[in-house]
Short mmCIF file of C-alpha atoms in Angstrom, two decimals:
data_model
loop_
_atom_site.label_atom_id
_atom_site.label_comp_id
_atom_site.label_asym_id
_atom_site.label_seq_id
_atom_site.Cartn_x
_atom_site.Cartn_y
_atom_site.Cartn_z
CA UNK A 1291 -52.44 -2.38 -30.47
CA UNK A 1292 -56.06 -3.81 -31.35
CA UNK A 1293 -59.06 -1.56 -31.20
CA UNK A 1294 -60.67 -2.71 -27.63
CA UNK A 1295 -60.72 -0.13 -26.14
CA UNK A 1296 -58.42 1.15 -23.40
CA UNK A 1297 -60.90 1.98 -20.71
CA UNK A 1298 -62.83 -1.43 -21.06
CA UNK A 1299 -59.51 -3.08 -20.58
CA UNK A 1300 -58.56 -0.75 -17.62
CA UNK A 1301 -62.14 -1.58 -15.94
CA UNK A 1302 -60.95 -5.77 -16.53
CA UNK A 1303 -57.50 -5.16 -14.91
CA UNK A 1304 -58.89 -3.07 -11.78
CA UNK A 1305 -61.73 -5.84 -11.53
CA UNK A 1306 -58.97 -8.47 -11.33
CA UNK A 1307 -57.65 -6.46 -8.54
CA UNK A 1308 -60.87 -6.60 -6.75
CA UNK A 1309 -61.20 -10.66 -7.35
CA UNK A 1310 -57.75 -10.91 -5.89
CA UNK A 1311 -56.22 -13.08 -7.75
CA UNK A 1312 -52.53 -12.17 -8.73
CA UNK A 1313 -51.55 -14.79 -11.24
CA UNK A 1314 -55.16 -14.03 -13.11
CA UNK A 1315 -53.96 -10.49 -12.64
CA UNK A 1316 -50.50 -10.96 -14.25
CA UNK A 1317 -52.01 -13.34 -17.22
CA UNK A 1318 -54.33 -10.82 -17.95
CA UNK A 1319 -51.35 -8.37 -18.43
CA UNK A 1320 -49.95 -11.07 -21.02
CA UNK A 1321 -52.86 -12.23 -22.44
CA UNK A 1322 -54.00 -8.38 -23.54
CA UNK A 1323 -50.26 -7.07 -23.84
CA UNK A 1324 -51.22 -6.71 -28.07
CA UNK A 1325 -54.41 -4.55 -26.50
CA UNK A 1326 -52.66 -2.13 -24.33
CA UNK A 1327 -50.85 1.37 -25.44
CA UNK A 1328 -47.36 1.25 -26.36
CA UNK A 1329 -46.29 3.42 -23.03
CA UNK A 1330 -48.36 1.15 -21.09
CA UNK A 1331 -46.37 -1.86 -22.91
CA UNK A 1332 -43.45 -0.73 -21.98
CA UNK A 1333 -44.37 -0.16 -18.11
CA UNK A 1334 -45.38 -3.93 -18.33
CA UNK A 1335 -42.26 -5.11 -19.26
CA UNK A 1336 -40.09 -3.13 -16.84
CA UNK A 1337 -42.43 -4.74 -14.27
CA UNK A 1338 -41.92 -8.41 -15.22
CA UNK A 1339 -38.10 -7.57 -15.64
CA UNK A 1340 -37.70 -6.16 -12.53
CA UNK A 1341 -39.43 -8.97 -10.76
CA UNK A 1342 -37.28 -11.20 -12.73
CA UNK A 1343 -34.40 -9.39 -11.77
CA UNK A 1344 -34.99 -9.30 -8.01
CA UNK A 1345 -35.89 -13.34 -8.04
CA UNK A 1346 -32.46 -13.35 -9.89
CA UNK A 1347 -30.59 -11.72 -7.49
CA UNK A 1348 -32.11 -13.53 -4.84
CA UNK A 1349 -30.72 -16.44 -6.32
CA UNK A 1350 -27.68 -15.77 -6.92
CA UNK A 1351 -27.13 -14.36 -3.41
CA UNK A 1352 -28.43 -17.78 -2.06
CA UNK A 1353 -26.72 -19.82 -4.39
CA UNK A 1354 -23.45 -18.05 -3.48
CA UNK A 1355 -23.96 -18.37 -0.16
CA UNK A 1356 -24.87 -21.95 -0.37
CA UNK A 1357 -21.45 -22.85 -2.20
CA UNK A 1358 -19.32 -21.25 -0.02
CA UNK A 1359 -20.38 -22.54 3.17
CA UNK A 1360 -20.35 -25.56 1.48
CA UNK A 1361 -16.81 -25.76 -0.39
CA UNK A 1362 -15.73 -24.53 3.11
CA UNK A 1363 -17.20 -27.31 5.00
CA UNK A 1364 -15.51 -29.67 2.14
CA UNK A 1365 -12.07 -27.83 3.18
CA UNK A 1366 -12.54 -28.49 6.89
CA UNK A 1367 -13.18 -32.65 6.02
CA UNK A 1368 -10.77 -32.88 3.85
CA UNK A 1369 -8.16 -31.30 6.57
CA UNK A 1370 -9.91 -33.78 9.19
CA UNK A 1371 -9.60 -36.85 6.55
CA UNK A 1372 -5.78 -36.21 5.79
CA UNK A 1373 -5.33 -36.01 9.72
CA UNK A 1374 -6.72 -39.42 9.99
CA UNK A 1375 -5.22 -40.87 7.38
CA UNK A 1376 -1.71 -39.94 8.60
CA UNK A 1377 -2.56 -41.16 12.21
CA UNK A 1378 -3.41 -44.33 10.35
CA UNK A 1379 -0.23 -44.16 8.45
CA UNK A 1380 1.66 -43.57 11.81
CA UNK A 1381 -0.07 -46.41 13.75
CA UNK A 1382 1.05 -48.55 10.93
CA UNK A 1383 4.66 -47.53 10.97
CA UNK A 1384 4.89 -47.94 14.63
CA UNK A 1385 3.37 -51.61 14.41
CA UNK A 1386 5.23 -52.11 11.71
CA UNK A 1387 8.72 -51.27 13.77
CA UNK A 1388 7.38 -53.05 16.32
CA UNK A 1389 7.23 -56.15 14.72
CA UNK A 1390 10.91 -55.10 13.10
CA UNK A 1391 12.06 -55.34 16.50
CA UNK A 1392 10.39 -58.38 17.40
CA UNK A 1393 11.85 -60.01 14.73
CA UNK B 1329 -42.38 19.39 -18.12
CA UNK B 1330 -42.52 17.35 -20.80
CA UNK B 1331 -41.86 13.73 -19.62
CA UNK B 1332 -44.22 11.45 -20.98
CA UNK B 1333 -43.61 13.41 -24.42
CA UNK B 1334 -39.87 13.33 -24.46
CA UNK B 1335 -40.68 9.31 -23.68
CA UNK B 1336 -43.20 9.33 -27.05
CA UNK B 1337 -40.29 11.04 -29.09
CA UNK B 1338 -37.76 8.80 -27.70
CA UNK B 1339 -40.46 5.93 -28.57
CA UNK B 1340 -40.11 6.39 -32.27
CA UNK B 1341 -36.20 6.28 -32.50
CA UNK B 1342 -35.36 3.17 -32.38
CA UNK B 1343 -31.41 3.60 -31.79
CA UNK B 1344 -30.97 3.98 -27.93
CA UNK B 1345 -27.55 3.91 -27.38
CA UNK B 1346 -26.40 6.99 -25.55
CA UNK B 1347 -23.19 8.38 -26.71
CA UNK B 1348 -20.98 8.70 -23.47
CA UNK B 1349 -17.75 10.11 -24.98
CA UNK B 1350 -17.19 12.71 -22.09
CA UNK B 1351 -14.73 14.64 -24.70
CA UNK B 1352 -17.96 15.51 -26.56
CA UNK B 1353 -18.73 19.10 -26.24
CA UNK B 1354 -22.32 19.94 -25.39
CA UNK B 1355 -23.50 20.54 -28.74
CA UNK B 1356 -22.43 17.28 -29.93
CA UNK B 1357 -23.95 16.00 -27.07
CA UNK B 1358 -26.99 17.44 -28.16
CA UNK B 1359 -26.87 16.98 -31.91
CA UNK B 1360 -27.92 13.57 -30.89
CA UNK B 1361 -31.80 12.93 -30.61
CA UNK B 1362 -32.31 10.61 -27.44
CA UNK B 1363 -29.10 12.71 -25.71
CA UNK B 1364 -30.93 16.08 -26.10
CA UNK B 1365 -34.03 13.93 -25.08
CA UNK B 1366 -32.53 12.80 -22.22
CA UNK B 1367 -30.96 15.99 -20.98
CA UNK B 1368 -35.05 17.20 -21.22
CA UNK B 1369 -35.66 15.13 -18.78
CA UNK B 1370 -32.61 16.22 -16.53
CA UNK B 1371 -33.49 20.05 -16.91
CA UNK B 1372 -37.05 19.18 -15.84
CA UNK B 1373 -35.90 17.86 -12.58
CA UNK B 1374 -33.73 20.46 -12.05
CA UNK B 1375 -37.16 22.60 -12.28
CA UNK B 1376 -35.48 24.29 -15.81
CA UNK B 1377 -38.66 24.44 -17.22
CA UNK B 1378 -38.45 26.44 -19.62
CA UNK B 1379 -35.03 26.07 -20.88
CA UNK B 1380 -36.40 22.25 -21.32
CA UNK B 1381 -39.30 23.10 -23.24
CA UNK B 1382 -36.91 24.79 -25.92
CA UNK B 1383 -34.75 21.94 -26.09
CA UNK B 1384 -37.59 19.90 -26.74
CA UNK B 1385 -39.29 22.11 -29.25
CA UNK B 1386 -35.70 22.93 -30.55
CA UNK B 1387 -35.91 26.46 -30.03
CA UNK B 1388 -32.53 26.59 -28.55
CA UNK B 1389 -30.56 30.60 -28.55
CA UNK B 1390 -27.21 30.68 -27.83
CA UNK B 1391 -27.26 31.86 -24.67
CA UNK B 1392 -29.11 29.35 -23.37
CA UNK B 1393 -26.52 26.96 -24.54
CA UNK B 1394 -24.29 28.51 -22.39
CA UNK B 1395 -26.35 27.81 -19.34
CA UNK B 1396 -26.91 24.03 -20.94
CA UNK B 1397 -23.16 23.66 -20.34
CA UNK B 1398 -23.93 24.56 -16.40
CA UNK B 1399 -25.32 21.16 -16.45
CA UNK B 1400 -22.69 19.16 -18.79
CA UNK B 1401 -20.73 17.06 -16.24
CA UNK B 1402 -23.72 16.05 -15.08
CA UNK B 1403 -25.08 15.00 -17.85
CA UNK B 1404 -22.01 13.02 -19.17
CA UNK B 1405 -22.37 11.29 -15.65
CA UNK B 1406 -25.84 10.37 -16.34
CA UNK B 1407 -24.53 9.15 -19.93
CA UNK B 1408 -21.88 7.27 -18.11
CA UNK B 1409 -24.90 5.50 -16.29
CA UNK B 1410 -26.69 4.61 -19.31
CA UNK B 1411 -23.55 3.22 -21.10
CA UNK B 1412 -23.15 0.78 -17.78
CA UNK B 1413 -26.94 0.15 -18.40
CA UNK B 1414 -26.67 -1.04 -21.83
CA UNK B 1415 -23.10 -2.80 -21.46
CA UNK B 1416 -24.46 -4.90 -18.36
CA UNK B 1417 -27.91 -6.16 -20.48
CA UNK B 1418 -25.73 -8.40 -22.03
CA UNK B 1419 -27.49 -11.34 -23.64
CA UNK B 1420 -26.58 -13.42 -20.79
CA UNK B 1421 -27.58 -11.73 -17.71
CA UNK B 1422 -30.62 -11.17 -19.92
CA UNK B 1423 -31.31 -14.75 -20.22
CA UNK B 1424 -31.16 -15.58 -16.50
CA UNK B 1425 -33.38 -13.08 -16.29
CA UNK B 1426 -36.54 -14.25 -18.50
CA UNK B 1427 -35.95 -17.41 -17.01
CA UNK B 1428 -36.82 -16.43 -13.93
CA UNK B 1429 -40.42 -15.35 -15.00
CA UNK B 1430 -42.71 -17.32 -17.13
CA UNK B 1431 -44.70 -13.78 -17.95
CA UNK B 1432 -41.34 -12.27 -19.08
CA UNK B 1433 -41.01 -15.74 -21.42
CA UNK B 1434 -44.55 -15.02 -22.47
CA UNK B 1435 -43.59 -11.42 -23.72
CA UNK B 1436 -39.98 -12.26 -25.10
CA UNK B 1437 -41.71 -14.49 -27.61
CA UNK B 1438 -44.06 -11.53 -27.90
CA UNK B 1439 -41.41 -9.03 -28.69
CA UNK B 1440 -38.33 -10.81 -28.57
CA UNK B 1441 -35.00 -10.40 -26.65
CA UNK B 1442 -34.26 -7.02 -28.22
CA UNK B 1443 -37.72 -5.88 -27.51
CA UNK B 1444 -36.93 -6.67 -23.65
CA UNK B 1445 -33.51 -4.96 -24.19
CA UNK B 1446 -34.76 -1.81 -25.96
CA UNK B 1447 -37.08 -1.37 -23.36
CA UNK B 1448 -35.40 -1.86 -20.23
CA UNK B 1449 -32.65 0.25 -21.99
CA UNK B 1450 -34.37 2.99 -22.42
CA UNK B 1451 -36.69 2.82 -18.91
CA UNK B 1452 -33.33 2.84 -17.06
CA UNK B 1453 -31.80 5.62 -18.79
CA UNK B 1454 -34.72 7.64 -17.96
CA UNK B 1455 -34.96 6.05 -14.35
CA UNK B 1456 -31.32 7.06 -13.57
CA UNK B 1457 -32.73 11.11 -13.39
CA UNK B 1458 -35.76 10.75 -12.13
CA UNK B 1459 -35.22 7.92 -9.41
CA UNK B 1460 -31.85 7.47 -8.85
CA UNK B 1461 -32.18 5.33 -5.54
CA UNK B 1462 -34.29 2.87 -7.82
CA UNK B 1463 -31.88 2.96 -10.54
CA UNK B 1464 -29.28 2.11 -8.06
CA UNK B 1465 -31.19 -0.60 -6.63
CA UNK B 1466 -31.58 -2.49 -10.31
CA UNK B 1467 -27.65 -1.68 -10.77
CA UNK B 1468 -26.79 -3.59 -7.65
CA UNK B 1469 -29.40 -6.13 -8.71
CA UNK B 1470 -27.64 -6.72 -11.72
CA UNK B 1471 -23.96 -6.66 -10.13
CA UNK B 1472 -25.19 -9.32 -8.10
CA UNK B 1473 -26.33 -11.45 -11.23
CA UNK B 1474 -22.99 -10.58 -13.10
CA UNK B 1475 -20.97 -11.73 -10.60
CA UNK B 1476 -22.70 -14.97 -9.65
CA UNK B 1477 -22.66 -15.55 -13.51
CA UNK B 1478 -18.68 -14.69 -14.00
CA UNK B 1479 -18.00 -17.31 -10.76
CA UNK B 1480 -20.30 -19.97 -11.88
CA UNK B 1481 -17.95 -22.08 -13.99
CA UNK B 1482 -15.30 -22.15 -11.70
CA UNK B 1483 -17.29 -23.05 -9.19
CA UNK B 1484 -18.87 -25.53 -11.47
CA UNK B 1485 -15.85 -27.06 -11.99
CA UNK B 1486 -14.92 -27.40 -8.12
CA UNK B 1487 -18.43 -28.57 -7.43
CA UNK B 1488 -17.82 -31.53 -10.45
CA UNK B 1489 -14.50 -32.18 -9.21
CA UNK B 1490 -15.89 -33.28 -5.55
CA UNK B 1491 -18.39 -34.98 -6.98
CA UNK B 1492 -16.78 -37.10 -9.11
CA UNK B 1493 -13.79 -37.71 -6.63
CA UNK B 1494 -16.43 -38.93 -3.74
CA UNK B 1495 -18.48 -40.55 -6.64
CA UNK B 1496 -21.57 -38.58 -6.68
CA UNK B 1497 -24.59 -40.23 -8.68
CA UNK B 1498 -26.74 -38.29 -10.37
CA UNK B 1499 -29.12 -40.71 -11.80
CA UNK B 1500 -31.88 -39.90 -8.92
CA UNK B 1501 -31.73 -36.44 -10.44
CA UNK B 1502 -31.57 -37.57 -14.06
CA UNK B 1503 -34.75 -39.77 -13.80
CA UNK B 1504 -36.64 -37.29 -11.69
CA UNK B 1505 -36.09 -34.82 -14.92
CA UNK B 1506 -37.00 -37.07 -17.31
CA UNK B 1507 -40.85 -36.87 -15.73
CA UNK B 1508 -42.78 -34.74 -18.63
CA UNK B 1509 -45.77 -33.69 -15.79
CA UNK B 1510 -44.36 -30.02 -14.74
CA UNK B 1511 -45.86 -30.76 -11.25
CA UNK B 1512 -45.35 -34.15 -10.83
CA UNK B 1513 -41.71 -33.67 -11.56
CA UNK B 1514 -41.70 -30.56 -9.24
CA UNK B 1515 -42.96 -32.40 -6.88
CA UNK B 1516 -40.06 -35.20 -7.03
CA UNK B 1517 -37.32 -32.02 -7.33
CA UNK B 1518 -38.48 -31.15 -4.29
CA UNK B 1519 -38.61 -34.52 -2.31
CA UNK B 1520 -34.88 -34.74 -3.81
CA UNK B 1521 -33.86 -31.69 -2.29
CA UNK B 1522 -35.00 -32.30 1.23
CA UNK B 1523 -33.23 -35.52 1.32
CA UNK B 1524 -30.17 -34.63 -0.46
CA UNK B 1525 -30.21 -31.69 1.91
CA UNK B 1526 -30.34 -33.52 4.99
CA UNK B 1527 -26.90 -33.34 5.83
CA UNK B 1528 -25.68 -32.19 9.41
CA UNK B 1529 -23.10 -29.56 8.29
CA UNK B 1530 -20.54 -28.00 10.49
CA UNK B 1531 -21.37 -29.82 13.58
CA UNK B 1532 -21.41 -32.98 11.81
CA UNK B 1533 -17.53 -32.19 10.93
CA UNK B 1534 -16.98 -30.40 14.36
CA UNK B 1535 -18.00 -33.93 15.60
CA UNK B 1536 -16.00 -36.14 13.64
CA UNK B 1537 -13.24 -33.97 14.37
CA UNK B 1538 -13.43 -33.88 17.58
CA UNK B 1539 -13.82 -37.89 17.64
CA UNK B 1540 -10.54 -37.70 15.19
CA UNK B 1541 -8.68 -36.11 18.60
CA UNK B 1542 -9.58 -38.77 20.87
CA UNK B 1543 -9.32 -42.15 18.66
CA UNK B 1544 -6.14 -44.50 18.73
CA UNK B 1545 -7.60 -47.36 17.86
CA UNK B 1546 -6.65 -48.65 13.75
CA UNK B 1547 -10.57 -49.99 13.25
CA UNK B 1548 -11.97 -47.35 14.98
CA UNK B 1549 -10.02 -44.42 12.96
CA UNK B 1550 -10.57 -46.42 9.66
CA UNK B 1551 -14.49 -46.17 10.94
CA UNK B 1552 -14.51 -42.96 11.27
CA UNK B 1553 -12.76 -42.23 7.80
CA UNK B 1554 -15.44 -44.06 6.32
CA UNK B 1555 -17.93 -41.48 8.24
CA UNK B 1556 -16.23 -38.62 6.95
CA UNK B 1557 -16.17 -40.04 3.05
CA UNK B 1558 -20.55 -40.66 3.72
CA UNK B 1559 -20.10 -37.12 5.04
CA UNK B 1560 -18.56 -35.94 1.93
CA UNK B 1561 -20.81 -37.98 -0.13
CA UNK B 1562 -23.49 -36.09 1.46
CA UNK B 1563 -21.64 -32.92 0.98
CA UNK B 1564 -21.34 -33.28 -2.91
CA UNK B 1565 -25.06 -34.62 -3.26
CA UNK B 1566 -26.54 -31.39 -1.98
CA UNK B 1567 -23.93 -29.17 -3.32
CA UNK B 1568 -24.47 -30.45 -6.70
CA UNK B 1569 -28.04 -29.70 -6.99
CA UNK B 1570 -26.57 -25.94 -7.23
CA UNK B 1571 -24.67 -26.25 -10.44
CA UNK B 1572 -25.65 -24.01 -13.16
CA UNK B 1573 -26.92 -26.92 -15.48
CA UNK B 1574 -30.92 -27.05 -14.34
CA UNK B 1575 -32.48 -23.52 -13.72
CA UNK B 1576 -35.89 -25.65 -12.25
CA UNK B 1577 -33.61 -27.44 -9.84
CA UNK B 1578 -31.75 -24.49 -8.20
CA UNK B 1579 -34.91 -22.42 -8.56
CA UNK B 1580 -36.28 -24.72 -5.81
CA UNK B 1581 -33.07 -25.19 -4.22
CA UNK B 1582 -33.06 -21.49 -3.27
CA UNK B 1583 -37.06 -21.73 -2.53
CA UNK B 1584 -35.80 -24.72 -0.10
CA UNK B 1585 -32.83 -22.32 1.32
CA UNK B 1586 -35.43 -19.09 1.79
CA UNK B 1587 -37.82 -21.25 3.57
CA UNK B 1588 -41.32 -22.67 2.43
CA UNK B 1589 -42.89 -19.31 2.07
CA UNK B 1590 -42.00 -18.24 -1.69
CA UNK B 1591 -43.71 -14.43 -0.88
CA UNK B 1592 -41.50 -14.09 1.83
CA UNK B 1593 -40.21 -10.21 1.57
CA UNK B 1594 -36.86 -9.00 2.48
CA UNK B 1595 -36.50 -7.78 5.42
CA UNK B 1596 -37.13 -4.04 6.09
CA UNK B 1597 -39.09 -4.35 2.23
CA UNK B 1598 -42.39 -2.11 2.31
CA UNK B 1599 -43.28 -2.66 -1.40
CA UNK B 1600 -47.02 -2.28 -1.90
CA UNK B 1601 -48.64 -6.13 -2.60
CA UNK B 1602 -51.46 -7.41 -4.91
CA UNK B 1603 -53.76 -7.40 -1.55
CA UNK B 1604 -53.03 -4.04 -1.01
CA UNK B 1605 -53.02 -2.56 -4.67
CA UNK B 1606 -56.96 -3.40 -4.24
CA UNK B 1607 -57.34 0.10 -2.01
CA UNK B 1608 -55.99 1.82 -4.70
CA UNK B 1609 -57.85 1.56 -7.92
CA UNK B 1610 -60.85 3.88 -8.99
CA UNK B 1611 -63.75 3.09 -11.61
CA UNK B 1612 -63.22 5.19 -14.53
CA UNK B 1613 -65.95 7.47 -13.19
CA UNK B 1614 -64.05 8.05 -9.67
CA UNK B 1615 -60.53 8.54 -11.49
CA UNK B 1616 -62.04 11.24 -13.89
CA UNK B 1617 -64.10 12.74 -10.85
CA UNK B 1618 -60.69 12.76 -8.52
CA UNK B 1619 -59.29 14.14 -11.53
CA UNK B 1620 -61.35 16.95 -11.79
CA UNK B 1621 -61.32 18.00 -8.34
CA UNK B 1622 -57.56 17.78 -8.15
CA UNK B 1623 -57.35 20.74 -10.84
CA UNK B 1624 -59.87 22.56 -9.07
CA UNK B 1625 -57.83 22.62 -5.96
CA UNK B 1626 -54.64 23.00 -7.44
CA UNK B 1627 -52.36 26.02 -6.32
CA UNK B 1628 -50.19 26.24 -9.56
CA UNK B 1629 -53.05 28.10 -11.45
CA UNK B 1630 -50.68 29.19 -14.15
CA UNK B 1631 -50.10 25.18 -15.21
CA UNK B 1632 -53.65 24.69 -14.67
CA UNK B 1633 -54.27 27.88 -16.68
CA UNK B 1634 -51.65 26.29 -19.26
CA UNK B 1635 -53.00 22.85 -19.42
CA UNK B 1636 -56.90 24.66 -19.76
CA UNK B 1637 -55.50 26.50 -23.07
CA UNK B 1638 -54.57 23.34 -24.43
CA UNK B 1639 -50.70 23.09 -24.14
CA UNK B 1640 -50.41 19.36 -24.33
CA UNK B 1641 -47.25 20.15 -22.58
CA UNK B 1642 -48.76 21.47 -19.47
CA UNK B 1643 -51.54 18.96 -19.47
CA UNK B 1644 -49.25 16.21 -19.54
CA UNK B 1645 -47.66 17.59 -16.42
CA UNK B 1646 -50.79 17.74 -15.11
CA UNK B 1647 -51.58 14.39 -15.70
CA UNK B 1648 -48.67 13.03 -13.92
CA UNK B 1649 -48.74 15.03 -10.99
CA UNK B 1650 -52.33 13.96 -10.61
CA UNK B 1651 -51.66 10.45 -10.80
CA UNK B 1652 -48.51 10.60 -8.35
CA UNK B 1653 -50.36 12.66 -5.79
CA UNK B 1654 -53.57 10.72 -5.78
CA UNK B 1655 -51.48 7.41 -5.51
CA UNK B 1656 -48.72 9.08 -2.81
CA UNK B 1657 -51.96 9.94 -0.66
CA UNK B 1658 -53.30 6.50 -0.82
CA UNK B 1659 -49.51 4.92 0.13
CA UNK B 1660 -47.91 7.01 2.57
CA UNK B 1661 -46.37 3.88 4.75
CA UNK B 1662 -45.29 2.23 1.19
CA UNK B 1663 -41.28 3.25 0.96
CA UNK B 1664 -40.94 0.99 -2.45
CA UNK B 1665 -43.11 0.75 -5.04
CA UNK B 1666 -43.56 -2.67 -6.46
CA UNK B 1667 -44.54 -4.65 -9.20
CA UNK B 1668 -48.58 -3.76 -8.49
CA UNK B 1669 -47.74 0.04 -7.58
CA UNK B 1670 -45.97 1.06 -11.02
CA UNK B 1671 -48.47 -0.96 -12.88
CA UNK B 1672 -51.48 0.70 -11.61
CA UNK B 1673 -49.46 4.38 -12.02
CA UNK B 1674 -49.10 3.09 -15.43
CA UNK B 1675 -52.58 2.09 -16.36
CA UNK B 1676 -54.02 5.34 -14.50
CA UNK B 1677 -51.72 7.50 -16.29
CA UNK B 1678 -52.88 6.46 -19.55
CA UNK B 1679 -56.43 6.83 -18.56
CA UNK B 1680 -55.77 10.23 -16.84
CA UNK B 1681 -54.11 11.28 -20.35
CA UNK B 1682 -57.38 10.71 -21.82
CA UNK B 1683 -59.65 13.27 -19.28
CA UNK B 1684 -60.41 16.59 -20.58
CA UNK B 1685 -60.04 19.81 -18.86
CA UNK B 1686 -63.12 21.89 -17.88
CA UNK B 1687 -62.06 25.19 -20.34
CA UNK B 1688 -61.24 28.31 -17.91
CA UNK B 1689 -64.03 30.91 -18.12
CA UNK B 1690 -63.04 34.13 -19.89
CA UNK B 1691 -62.62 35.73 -16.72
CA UNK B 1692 -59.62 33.15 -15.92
CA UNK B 1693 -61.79 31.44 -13.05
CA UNK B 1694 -62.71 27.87 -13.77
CA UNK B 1695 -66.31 26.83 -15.24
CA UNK B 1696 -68.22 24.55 -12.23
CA UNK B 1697 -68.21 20.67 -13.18
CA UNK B 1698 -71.40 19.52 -13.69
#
């Protein structure tokens, strides 16, 4: 912790919050992170972890999702593909015995 | 109680590892420092003042460690939690995490992974008692994460497999990556995704499978085999944007997925927001003035009566209560607080923690602010 002090950082922060700018608002929380209290650290970086967490979650939920529906749509083709390929495979054995039997 | 001090001791220990052996009896449990610490914390939410204070202060009789052990299996349950805390902030579910937020990156270089770790540890341990809904909330979080992570190289795998069978090209991808710009090459992820995600999905199959009913034509099955390999072409393209290889690219593929809106909330989510978090504050002025009236008005004289004698204890209580009650007024529609909420709670707190107490007058009423 430097030596500004902690209620001329607490009057930037709500400022920020008056300006309305979030990102300034988070940098600031970065930027003077050295500045701030050890409790007050700590808060911080439960904060940014549990945002990261959520955003991680979120993703992994989606991502899930995502590859599921999409391996199972790969399943269904790949059913419909081996159905046409044996109807292929049939048509050609029956012209095949067809022209057998011309012969 | 004695919160915020227990969290101060705890502060200056740096081993925070719980010992959950549930065979330990309780005053092994407590011979340990952040154990006894944490079981503080448990005895002031079960309103045990007093029996807290002495574990704090270490002024423990023997009789009171009998009704400590009242409180044991608790206890080793909330130990239990805080072993499942530390096991699941494995490096790699750690990782994923800072990834996901530049700011986190910011402060892992600032205090490094075990900074993070030590932290969170110890936040969650403490969280587990006096939230438990939250703390269940960040366990399922993390469940999620864990089990994405444990299924992600098998599904990898699959994912190359289809790829490589249907001949999946990845140079679009590869050159779009190679772009040093961070915007410019967002900007091209993006453009990727959208086409690569253009594919019809189950009613494009439903379609060539119904068509696969009614042909009996050679040419016109071998056309539509051809339709179903594009189809799977298609299918691999988009799916393998989702491998586990480029955290930018799937970042955006699930910002693509959730919709164009990147603040879109969950649904039923009342978590206070950065717009709304501008309500709340108070100049330093306000805070101490609010401050001041709140102890006026309070009904538990004999903590205000503690707090005005000095007992750093009872101020710190104080404190707290303040802060929670001025901030519950403010947000009664917020169910959840959020990012902006707890940081605000935890930048008031500190400044509350700094307000003096108008001294009671000698005839135990309190002296008029001026």
């Amino acid at each position: 912790m430097t030596n500004i002090s902690f209620s001329y950082l607490y009057q930037e922060f709500v400022e920020l919050l008056s300006k309305g700018d979030e990102n300034e608002a988070k940098q600031f929380l970065v930027d003077h992170f050295n500045d701030l209290p050890k409790d007050v650290q700590d808060d911080i970086i439960m904060a940014f972890f549990e945002e990261g967490l959520s955003l991680a979650a979120i993703e992994a939920d989606e991502i899930d999702k995502f590859q599921k529906e999409r391996l199972e749509e790969v399943e269904v083709l790949e059913k419909i593909k081996k159905s046409l390929e044996d109807k292929i495979k049939l048509i050609d054995l029956k012209k095949e015995a067809t022209d057998e039997a011309k012969e | 109680m004695a919160i915020e001090r227990i969290k101060k001791e705890w502060d200056k220990n740096k081993e925070l590892e719980p010992s959950a052996d549930p065979n330990l009896n309780l005053r092994e449990i407590l011979a340990d420092k952040n154990n006894s610490e944490l079981f503080g914390t448990l005895l002031d939410k079960k309103n045990e003042n007093d029996l807290g204070q002495k574990l704090v202060k270490g002024e423990l009789k023997p009789e009171d460690l009998k009704q400590l052990e009242g409180y044991r299996n608790e206890f080793v349950k909330i130990l239990d939690d805080s072993k499942k805390v530390n096991e699941m902030l494995d490096s790699r579910v750690l990782n994923g995490v800072i990834t996901r937020s530049p700011n986190l990156q910011t402060l892992n270089h600032l205090v490094g992974q075990d900074g993070i770790q030590r932290t969170v540890a110890k936040k969650l341990n403490f969280l587990a008692i006096e939230d438990k809904d939250h703390f269940d909330q960040i366990i399922n979080s993390f469940e999620r994460v864990q089990e994405q992570k444990s299924a992600e190289a098998e599904k990898d795998e699959e994912i190359k497999k289809i790829c490589a069978q249907y001949s999946v090209s990845d140079r679009d991808l590869g050159d779009v990556l190679k772009i040093d710009d961070t915007n410019k090459r967002l900007i091209q992820i993006r453009g990727l995704i959208k086409k690569r995600m253009s594919f019809g999905g189950l009613f494009q199959n439903r379609e060539i499978s119904r068509r696969a009913e009614e042909l009996d034509r050679r040419d016109d099955i071998v056309a539509l085999l051809a339709e179903a390999d594009k189809t799977m072409l298609s299918l691999g393209d988009s799916l393998s944007l989702s491998i586990g290889n480029n955290d930018e690219v799937r970042r955006e593929l699930v910002s693509f997925l959730r919709g164009e809106d990147k603040s879109k909330r969950e649904e039923g989510e009342t978590e206070m927001s950065f717009k709304e978090s501008k309500e709340l504050y108070l100049s330093q002025s306000d805070l101490e003035a609010a401050w001041q009236r709140f102890v006026g008005d309070s009904n538990d004289k004999e903590l205000v009566g503690r707090a005005q004698k000095n007992d750093l204890v009872a101020k710190g209580e104080l404190q707290n209560l303040f802060v929670q009650n001025y901030l519950g007024d403010k947000n009664k529609k917020i169910k959840k607080k959020g990012f902006w909420y707890k940081l605000l709670e935890a930048f008031m707190a500190k400044l509350a923690s700094g307000f003096d107490l108008i001294p009671a007058e000698p005839n135990g009423g309190q002296a008029k602010s001026q």
